[in-house]
PDB file of C-alpha atoms in Angstrom:
ATOM      1  CA  SER R 273      -5.306 -17.311  73.352  1.00 85.00           C
ATOM      2  CA  GLN R 274      -4.403 -20.118  75.694  1.00 86.00           C
ATOM      3  CA  THR R 275      -0.788 -21.040  76.462  1.00 92.00           C
ATOM      4  CA  ILE R 276       0.823 -23.673  78.577  1.00 95.00           C
ATOM      5  CA  HIS R 277       4.212 -23.330  80.245  1.00 95.00           C
ATOM      6  CA  GLN R 278       6.267 -26.173  81.543  1.00 96.00           C
ATOM      7  CA  TRP R 279       9.682 -26.020  83.236  1.00 92.00           C
ATOM      8  CA  PRO R 280      12.488 -26.808  83.427  1.00 94.00           C
ATOM      9  CA  ALA R 281      13.231 -28.072  79.921  1.00 94.00           C
ATOM     10  CA  THR R 282      15.952 -30.409  81.095  1.00 95.00           C
ATOM     11  CA  LEU R 283      16.911 -31.715  84.491  1.00 96.00           C
ATOM     12  CA  VAL R 284      19.689 -34.008  85.740  1.00 97.00           C
ATOM     13  CA  GLN R 285      19.189 -35.301  89.238  1.00 96.00           C
ATOM     14  CA  PRO R 286      20.916 -37.899  91.417  1.00 97.00           C
ATOM     15  CA  VAL R 287      19.073 -40.976  92.669  1.00 97.00           C
ATOM     16  CA  GLY R 288      17.315 -40.239  95.964  1.00 96.00           C
ATOM     17  CA  SER R 289      16.947 -36.488  95.362  1.00 97.00           C
ATOM     18  CA  PRO R 290      13.553 -34.720  95.332  1.00 97.00           C
ATOM     19  CA  LEU R 291      11.747 -33.500  92.238  1.00 96.00           C
ATOM     20  CA  SER R 292       9.390 -30.681  91.428  1.00 96.00           C
ATOM     21  CA  LEU R 293       8.172 -30.040  87.858  1.00 97.00           C
ATOM     22  CA  GLU R 294       5.747 -27.197  87.314  1.00 96.00           C
ATOM     23  CA  CYS R 295       3.108 -26.543  84.675  1.00 97.00           C
ATOM     24  CA  THR R 296       0.924 -23.476  84.289  1.00 97.00           C
ATOM     25  CA  VAL R 297      -1.853 -22.662  81.877  1.00 97.00           C
ATOM     26  CA  GLU R 298      -2.909 -19.176  80.804  1.00 95.00           C
ATOM     27  CA  GLY R 299      -5.991 -17.930  78.999  1.00 94.00           C
ATOM     28  CA  THR R 300      -8.512 -20.443  80.216  1.00 93.00           C
ATOM     29  CA  SER R 301     -10.246 -21.371  83.464  1.00 91.00           C
ATOM     30  CA  ASN R 302     -11.001 -24.719  85.077  1.00 93.00           C
ATOM     31  CA  PRO R 303      -9.051 -26.770  82.559  1.00 95.00           C
ATOM     32  CA  ASN R 304      -8.507 -30.530  82.898  1.00 95.00           C
ATOM     33  CA  LEU R 305      -4.781 -31.020  83.508  1.00 97.00           C
ATOM     34  CA  TYR R 306      -2.610 -34.063  82.775  1.00 96.00           C
ATOM     35  CA  TRP R 307       0.905 -35.343  83.385  1.00 97.00           C
ATOM     36  CA  TYR R 308       2.355 -37.858  80.910  1.00 96.00           C
ATOM     37  CA  ARG R 309       5.680 -39.646  80.774  1.00 95.00           C
ATOM     38  CA  GLN R 310       7.479 -41.169  77.808  1.00 91.00           C
ATOM     39  CA  ALA R 311      10.082 -43.667  78.959  1.00 82.00           C
ATOM     40  CA  ALA R 312      12.817 -44.653  76.543  1.00 78.00           C
ATOM     41  CA  GLY R 313      11.412 -46.679  73.631  1.00 77.00           C
ATOM     42  CA  ARG R 314       7.801 -46.470  74.868  1.00 80.00           C
ATOM     43  CA  GLY R 315       4.687 -44.479  74.192  1.00 85.00           C
ATOM     44  CA  LEU R 316       3.125 -41.651  76.198  1.00 92.00           C
ATOM     45  CA  GLN R 317       1.732 -42.955  79.475  1.00 93.00           C
ATOM     46  CA  LEU R 318      -0.762 -40.953  81.531  1.00 94.00           C
ATOM     47  CA  LEU R 319       0.472 -40.546  85.092  1.00 95.00           C
ATOM     48  CA  PHE R 320      -2.026 -38.120  86.718  1.00 96.00           C
ATOM     49  CA  TYR R 321      -4.997 -36.049  85.760  1.00 95.00           C
ATOM     50  CA  SER R 322      -6.969 -33.348  87.509  1.00 96.00           C
ATOM     51  CA  VAL R 323     -10.474 -31.968  86.882  1.00 94.00           C
ATOM     52  CA  GLY R 324     -10.281 -29.232  89.519  1.00 94.00           C
ATOM     53  CA  ILE R 325      -8.253 -27.635  92.317  1.00 95.00           C
ATOM     54  CA  GLY R 326      -7.100 -30.258  94.810  1.00 92.00           C
ATOM     55  CA  GLN R 327      -8.561 -33.118  92.717  1.00 94.00           C
ATOM     56  CA  ILE R 328      -5.896 -35.557  91.594  1.00 95.00           C
ATOM     57  CA  SER R 329      -6.346 -39.029  90.049  1.00 93.00           C
ATOM     58  CA  SER R 330      -3.412 -41.358  89.651  1.00 91.00           C
ATOM     59  CA  GLU R 331      -3.325 -43.743  86.740  1.00 87.00           C
ATOM     60  CA  VAL R 332      -0.399 -45.965  87.625  1.00 82.00           C
ATOM     61  CA  PRO R 333       1.300 -46.853  90.918  1.00 75.00           C
ATOM     62  CA  GLN R 334       4.612 -45.058  91.083  1.00 81.00           C
ATOM     63  CA  ASN R 335       7.114 -43.059  92.994  1.00 89.00           C
ATOM     64  CA  LEU R 336       5.591 -39.732  91.957  1.00 94.00           C
ATOM     65  CA  SER R 337       2.793 -37.497  93.198  1.00 96.00           C
ATOM     66  CA  ALA R 338       0.897 -34.569  91.730  1.00 97.00           C
ATOM     67  CA  SER R 339      -0.766 -31.531  93.188  1.00 97.00           C
ATOM     68  CA  ARG R 340      -3.024 -28.762  91.863  1.00 97.00           C
ATOM     69  CA  PRO R 341      -2.783 -25.866  94.345  1.00 96.00           C
ATOM     70  CA  GLN R 342      -4.323 -23.351  91.964  1.00 96.00           C
ATOM     71  CA  ASP R 343      -6.771 -23.639  89.089  1.00 96.00           C
ATOM     72  CA  ARG R 344      -4.150 -23.376  86.379  1.00 96.00           C
ATOM     73  CA  GLN R 345      -1.123 -24.824  88.132  1.00 97.00           C
ATOM     74  CA  PHE R 346      -0.132 -28.506  88.104  1.00 97.00           C
ATOM     75  CA  ILE R 347       2.933 -29.826  89.901  1.00 97.00           C
ATOM     76  CA  LEU R 348       4.629 -33.183  89.601  1.00 97.00           C
ATOM     77  CA  SER R 349       6.771 -34.197  92.623  1.00 96.00           C
ATOM     78  CA  SER R 350       8.815 -36.904  94.144  1.00 96.00           C
ATOM     79  CA  LYS R 351      10.466 -37.164  97.566  1.00 96.00           C
ATOM     80  CA  LYS R 352      13.183 -39.596  96.359  1.00 96.00           C
ATOM     81  CA  LEU R 353      13.872 -40.191  92.685  1.00 96.00           C
ATOM     82  CA  LEU R 354      14.607 -43.621  91.298  1.00 95.00           C
ATOM     83  CA  LEU R 355      16.595 -44.546  88.181  1.00 94.00           C
ATOM     84  CA  SER R 356      13.312 -45.725  86.642  1.00 92.00           C
ATOM     85  CA  ASP R 357      11.888 -42.190  86.878  1.00 94.00           C
ATOM     86  CA  SER R 358      14.082 -41.092  83.959  1.00 93.00           C
ATOM     87  CA  GLY R 359      12.089 -40.027  80.914  1.00 93.00           C
ATOM     88  CA  PHE R 360      10.390 -37.232  79.076  1.00 94.00           C
ATOM     89  CA  TYR R 361       7.558 -35.620  81.011  1.00 96.00           C
ATOM     90  CA  LEU R 362       4.728 -33.724  79.338  1.00 97.00           C
ATOM     91  CA  CYS R 363       2.042 -31.602  80.833  1.00 97.00           C
ATOM     92  CA  ALA R 364      -1.205 -31.037  78.936  1.00 97.00           C
ATOM     93  CA  TRP R 365      -4.549 -29.318  79.345  1.00 96.00           C
ATOM     94  CA  SER R 366      -7.975 -29.631  77.755  1.00 94.00           C
ATOM     95  CA  GLY R 367     -11.326 -27.916  77.988  1.00 91.00           C
ATOM     96  CA  GLY R 368     -12.946 -31.201  78.917  1.00 79.00           C
ATOM     97  CA  SER R 369     -15.553 -31.569  76.236  1.00 82.00           C
ATOM     98  CA  ILE R 370     -15.623 -34.457  73.773  1.00 79.00           C
ATOM     99  CA  SER R 371     -14.473 -32.616  70.661  1.00 83.00           C
ATOM    100  CA  GLN R 372     -11.575 -30.749  72.238  1.00 91.00           C
ATOM    101  CA  PRO R 373      -7.969 -31.922  71.824  1.00 94.00           C
ATOM    102  CA  GLN R 374      -5.318 -31.766  74.503  1.00 96.00           C
ATOM    103  CA  HIS R 375      -2.674 -29.093  74.329  1.00 96.00           C
ATOM    104  CA  PHE R 376       0.817 -29.951  75.371  1.00 97.00           C
ATOM    105  CA  GLY R 377       3.685 -28.124  76.968  1.00 96.00           C
ATOM    106  CA  ASP R 378       7.203 -28.376  75.639  1.00 95.00           C
ATOM    107  CA  GLY R 379       8.194 -31.132  78.057  1.00 95.00           C
ATOM    108  CA  THR R 380      10.964 -31.841  80.559  1.00 96.00           C
ATOM    109  CA  ARG R 381      13.752 -34.287  79.857  1.00 95.00           C
ATOM    110  CA  LEU R 382      14.590 -35.849  83.219  1.00 95.00           C
ATOM    111  CA  SER R 383      17.783 -37.860  83.594  1.00 96.00           C
ATOM    112  CA  ILE R 384      18.540 -39.668  86.839  1.00 95.00           C
ATOM    113  CA  LEU R 385      22.148 -40.472  87.605  1.00 94.00           C
TER     114      LEU R 385
ATOM    115  CA  ILE V 270      -5.489 -52.024  80.412  1.00 74.00           C
ATOM    116  CA  LEU V 271      -6.546 -50.555  77.090  1.00 82.00           C
ATOM    117  CA  ASN V 272      -4.596 -51.645  74.067  1.00 89.00           C
ATOM    118  CA  VAL V 273      -4.236 -48.930  71.407  1.00 95.00           C
ATOM    119  CA  GLU V 274      -1.994 -50.187  68.592  1.00 95.00           C
ATOM    120  CA  GLN V 275      -0.416 -48.353  65.717  1.00 96.00           C
ATOM    121  CA  SER V 276       1.204 -49.708  62.595  1.00 97.00           C
ATOM    122  CA  PRO V 277       3.665 -49.524  61.106  1.00 97.00           C
ATOM    123  CA  GLN V 278       6.062 -48.577  63.839  1.00 95.00           C
ATOM    124  CA  SER V 279       8.177 -46.625  61.373  1.00 96.00           C
ATOM    125  CA  LEU V 280       7.986 -45.650  57.735  1.00 96.00           C
ATOM    126  CA  HIS V 281      10.443 -44.157  55.284  1.00 97.00           C
ATOM    127  CA  VAL V 282       9.017 -42.612  52.092  1.00 97.00           C
ATOM    128  CA  GLN V 283      10.185 -40.424  49.283  1.00 97.00           C
ATOM    129  CA  GLU V 284       8.958 -36.895  48.753  1.00 97.00           C
ATOM    130  CA  GLY V 285       5.708 -36.974  46.785  1.00 97.00           C
ATOM    131  CA  ASP V 286       4.687 -40.432  47.937  1.00 97.00           C
ATOM    132  CA  SER V 287       1.284 -40.870  49.566  1.00 97.00           C
ATOM    133  CA  THR V 288       1.173 -42.945  52.704  1.00 96.00           C
ATOM    134  CA  ASN V 289      -1.198 -44.112  55.420  1.00 96.00           C
ATOM    135  CA  PHE V 290      -1.027 -45.459  58.980  1.00 95.00           C
ATOM    136  CA  THR V 291      -3.393 -47.482  61.096  1.00 98.00           C
ATOM    137  CA  CYS V 292      -4.620 -47.095  64.632  1.00 98.00           C
ATOM    138  CA  SER V 293      -6.667 -49.861  66.223  1.00 97.00           C
ATOM    139  CA  PHE V 294      -8.494 -49.714  69.517  1.00 96.00           C
ATOM    140  CA  PRO V 295     -11.071 -51.641  71.512  1.00 95.00           C
ATOM    141  CA  SER V 296     -14.413 -50.580  70.010  1.00 91.00           C
ATOM    142  CA  SER V 297     -16.313 -51.196  73.247  1.00 91.00           C
ATOM    143  CA  ASN V 298     -14.369 -48.405  75.012  1.00 84.00           C
ATOM    144  CA  PHE V 299     -14.736 -45.787  72.295  1.00 92.00           C
ATOM    145  CA  TYR V 300     -15.708 -42.215  73.124  1.00 94.00           C
ATOM    146  CA  ALA V 301     -13.416 -40.256  70.843  1.00 95.00           C
ATOM    147  CA  LEU V 302     -10.259 -40.797  68.820  1.00 97.00           C
ATOM    148  CA  HIS V 303      -7.462 -38.229  68.612  1.00 97.00           C
ATOM    149  CA  TRP V 304      -4.567 -37.894  66.169  1.00 98.00           C
ATOM    150  CA  TYR V 305      -1.465 -35.857  67.007  1.00 98.00           C
ATOM    151  CA  ARG V 306       1.731 -34.992  65.158  1.00 97.00           C
ATOM    152  CA  TRP V 307       4.883 -34.899  67.250  1.00 96.00           C
ATOM    153  CA  GLU V 308       7.921 -33.310  65.603  1.00 94.00           C
ATOM    154  CA  THR V 309      11.357 -33.674  67.141  1.00 88.00           C
ATOM    155  CA  ALA V 310      12.135 -31.009  69.730  1.00 85.00           C
ATOM    156  CA  LYS V 311       8.528 -29.787  69.717  1.00 90.00           C
ATOM    157  CA  SER V 312       5.369 -30.615  71.667  1.00 93.00           C
ATOM    158  CA  PRO V 313       2.631 -32.892  70.251  1.00 95.00           C
ATOM    159  CA  GLU V 314       0.250 -30.933  67.990  1.00 96.00           C
ATOM    160  CA  ALA V 315      -3.396 -31.925  67.624  1.00 97.00           C
ATOM    161  CA  LEU V 316      -4.506 -32.922  64.122  1.00 97.00           C
ATOM    162  CA  PHE V 317      -7.993 -34.338  64.537  1.00 97.00           C
ATOM    163  CA  VAL V 318     -10.563 -35.340  67.166  1.00 96.00           C
ATOM    164  CA  MET V 319     -13.042 -37.819  65.744  1.00 96.00           C
ATOM    165  CA  THR V 320     -16.217 -38.900  67.453  1.00 95.00           C
ATOM    166  CA  LEU V 321     -18.632 -40.437  64.920  1.00 94.00           C
ATOM    167  CA  ASN V 322     -18.486 -43.748  63.087  1.00 95.00           C
ATOM    168  CA  GLY V 323     -17.700 -42.999  59.446  1.00 95.00           C
ATOM    169  CA  ASP V 324     -16.182 -39.609  60.260  1.00 94.00           C
ATOM    170  CA  GLU V 325     -13.691 -38.315  57.773  1.00 97.00           C
ATOM    171  CA  LYS V 326     -11.635 -35.239  58.556  1.00 97.00           C
ATOM    172  CA  LYS V 327      -9.132 -33.341  56.441  1.00 97.00           C
ATOM    173  CA  LYS V 328      -6.445 -30.765  57.119  1.00 95.00           C
ATOM    174  CA  GLY V 329      -4.472 -29.784  53.998  1.00 96.00           C
ATOM    175  CA  ARG V 330      -2.831 -32.933  52.653  1.00 97.00           C
ATOM    176  CA  ILE V 331      -3.632 -34.976  55.780  1.00 98.00           C
ATOM    177  CA  SER V 332      -6.932 -36.789  56.265  1.00 98.00           C
ATOM    178  CA  ALA V 333      -8.289 -39.384  58.676  1.00 98.00           C
ATOM    179  CA  THR V 334     -11.153 -41.848  58.727  1.00 98.00           C
ATOM    180  CA  LEU V 335     -12.840 -43.619  61.601  1.00 98.00           C
ATOM    181  CA  ASN V 336     -14.601 -46.966  62.042  1.00 97.00           C
ATOM    182  CA  THR V 337     -15.848 -47.296  65.587  1.00 96.00           C
ATOM    183  CA  LYS V 338     -17.652 -50.613  65.042  1.00 95.00           C
ATOM    184  CA  GLU V 339     -14.485 -52.474  64.044  1.00 95.00           C
ATOM    185  CA  GLY V 340     -12.185 -50.235  66.124  1.00 96.00           C
ATOM    186  CA  TYR V 341      -9.766 -48.628  63.720  1.00 97.00           C
ATOM    187  CA  SER V 342      -8.735 -45.300  62.228  1.00 98.00           C
ATOM    188  CA  TYR V 343      -6.577 -44.522  59.186  1.00 98.00           C
ATOM    189  CA  LEU V 344      -4.419 -41.421  58.761  1.00 98.00           C
ATOM    190  CA  TYR V 345      -3.533 -40.562  55.160  1.00 98.00           C
ATOM    191  CA  ILE V 346      -0.880 -38.147  53.935  1.00 98.00           C
ATOM    192  CA  LYS V 347      -1.087 -37.223  50.255  1.00 98.00           C
ATOM    193  CA  GLY V 348       2.091 -36.164  48.477  1.00 97.00           C
ATOM    194  CA  SER V 349       4.443 -36.437  51.507  1.00 97.00           C
ATOM    195  CA  GLN V 350       6.866 -33.544  52.045  1.00 97.00           C
ATOM    196  CA  PRO V 351      10.025 -33.510  54.191  1.00 96.00           C
ATOM    197  CA  GLU V 352       8.212 -31.264  56.726  1.00 95.00           C
ATOM    198  CA  ASP V 353       5.756 -34.123  57.284  1.00 97.00           C
ATOM    199  CA  SER V 354       8.515 -36.039  59.023  1.00 97.00           C
ATOM    200  CA  ALA V 355       7.350 -36.626  62.581  1.00 97.00           C
ATOM    201  CA  THR V 356       5.851 -39.235  64.892  1.00 97.00           C
ATOM    202  CA  TYR V 357       2.065 -39.577  64.416  1.00 98.00           C
ATOM    203  CA  LEU V 358       0.218 -40.570  67.547  1.00 97.00           C
ATOM    204  CA  CYS V 359      -3.338 -41.763  67.964  1.00 97.00           C
ATOM    205  CA  ALA V 360      -5.114 -41.746  71.329  1.00 96.00           C
ATOM    206  CA  LEU V 361      -8.340 -43.173  72.632  1.00 96.00           C
ATOM    207  CA  ASP V 362     -10.687 -41.155  74.833  1.00 94.00           C
ATOM    208  CA  THR V 363     -12.961 -43.474  76.818  1.00 89.00           C
ATOM    209  CA  GLY V 364     -15.054 -40.618  78.190  1.00 88.00           C
ATOM    210  CA  THR V 365     -13.582 -40.170  81.693  1.00 84.00           C
ATOM    211  CA  ALA V 366     -12.226 -36.650  82.228  1.00 83.00           C
ATOM    212  CA  SER V 367     -11.112 -36.682  78.593  1.00 87.00           C
ATOM    213  CA  LYS V 368      -8.020 -38.681  79.562  1.00 90.00           C
ATOM    214  CA  LEU V 369      -6.252 -40.359  76.698  1.00 93.00           C
ATOM    215  CA  THR V 370      -4.602 -43.695  76.100  1.00 93.00           C
ATOM    216  CA  PHE V 371      -1.913 -43.277  73.449  1.00 95.00           C
ATOM    217  CA  GLY V 372      -0.550 -45.727  70.927  1.00 95.00           C
ATOM    218  CA  THR V 373       3.202 -45.980  70.559  1.00 93.00           C
ATOM    219  CA  GLY V 374       3.113 -43.953  67.339  1.00 95.00           C
ATOM    220  CA  THR V 375       4.216 -44.270  63.755  1.00 97.00           C
ATOM    221  CA  ARG V 376       7.537 -42.543  63.018  1.00 96.00           C
ATOM    222  CA  LEU V 377       7.460 -41.102  59.455  1.00 98.00           C
ATOM    223  CA  GLN V 378      10.585 -39.987  57.636  1.00 97.00           C
ATOM    224  CA  VAL V 379      10.205 -38.256  54.250  1.00 97.00           C
ATOM    225  CA  THR V 380      13.340 -37.814  52.185  1.00 96.00           C
ATOM    226  CA  LEU V 381      14.022 -35.837  48.988  1.00 90.00           C
TER     227      LEU V 381
END
């Protein structure tokens, strides 16, 4: 069966520090991968998605970047965090066909001080 | 920017009550419509993926209907139980890389 791992679960970082959140998927190959953020009082917003190794699409202009160095690894990064980067970050994968749902990791609560 | 709207924003019902929520979306962008349940301290869990106008899907006491021509979907819960307490999210798939645009959710609380 397929599983998705996301870490860390919580993170407290000072403004201006770097960020690296990692997500890995097991039990499937060539998944579509996604990073979402839920800011306080708002819905889930898609940040990045990837349909293959090295292929990253950004949905909104922001202070973050994403990379996919391996088929089942998706990394969310920042060189210098802003206060507005605080939120709950979720990684997800899907098989890519119309009838398949997305499967989510457990999320990372990021607080910027 | 796609506008996926859910109503009500929150709902408080008694155990045994039946309830329903609405998700509306731009029908011209429709490819598929997803429903997820998101319980506190857990990750969102897929309930349904609906693709055809007139679709009706059921999972236990939860069911959903879809009208792609007018751009809405209803989620029904029959005989609500406390374990149904969660945020229910709908999301629109417009057909590009299966990426989803989520509504802000309906937060359901079921009390004894």
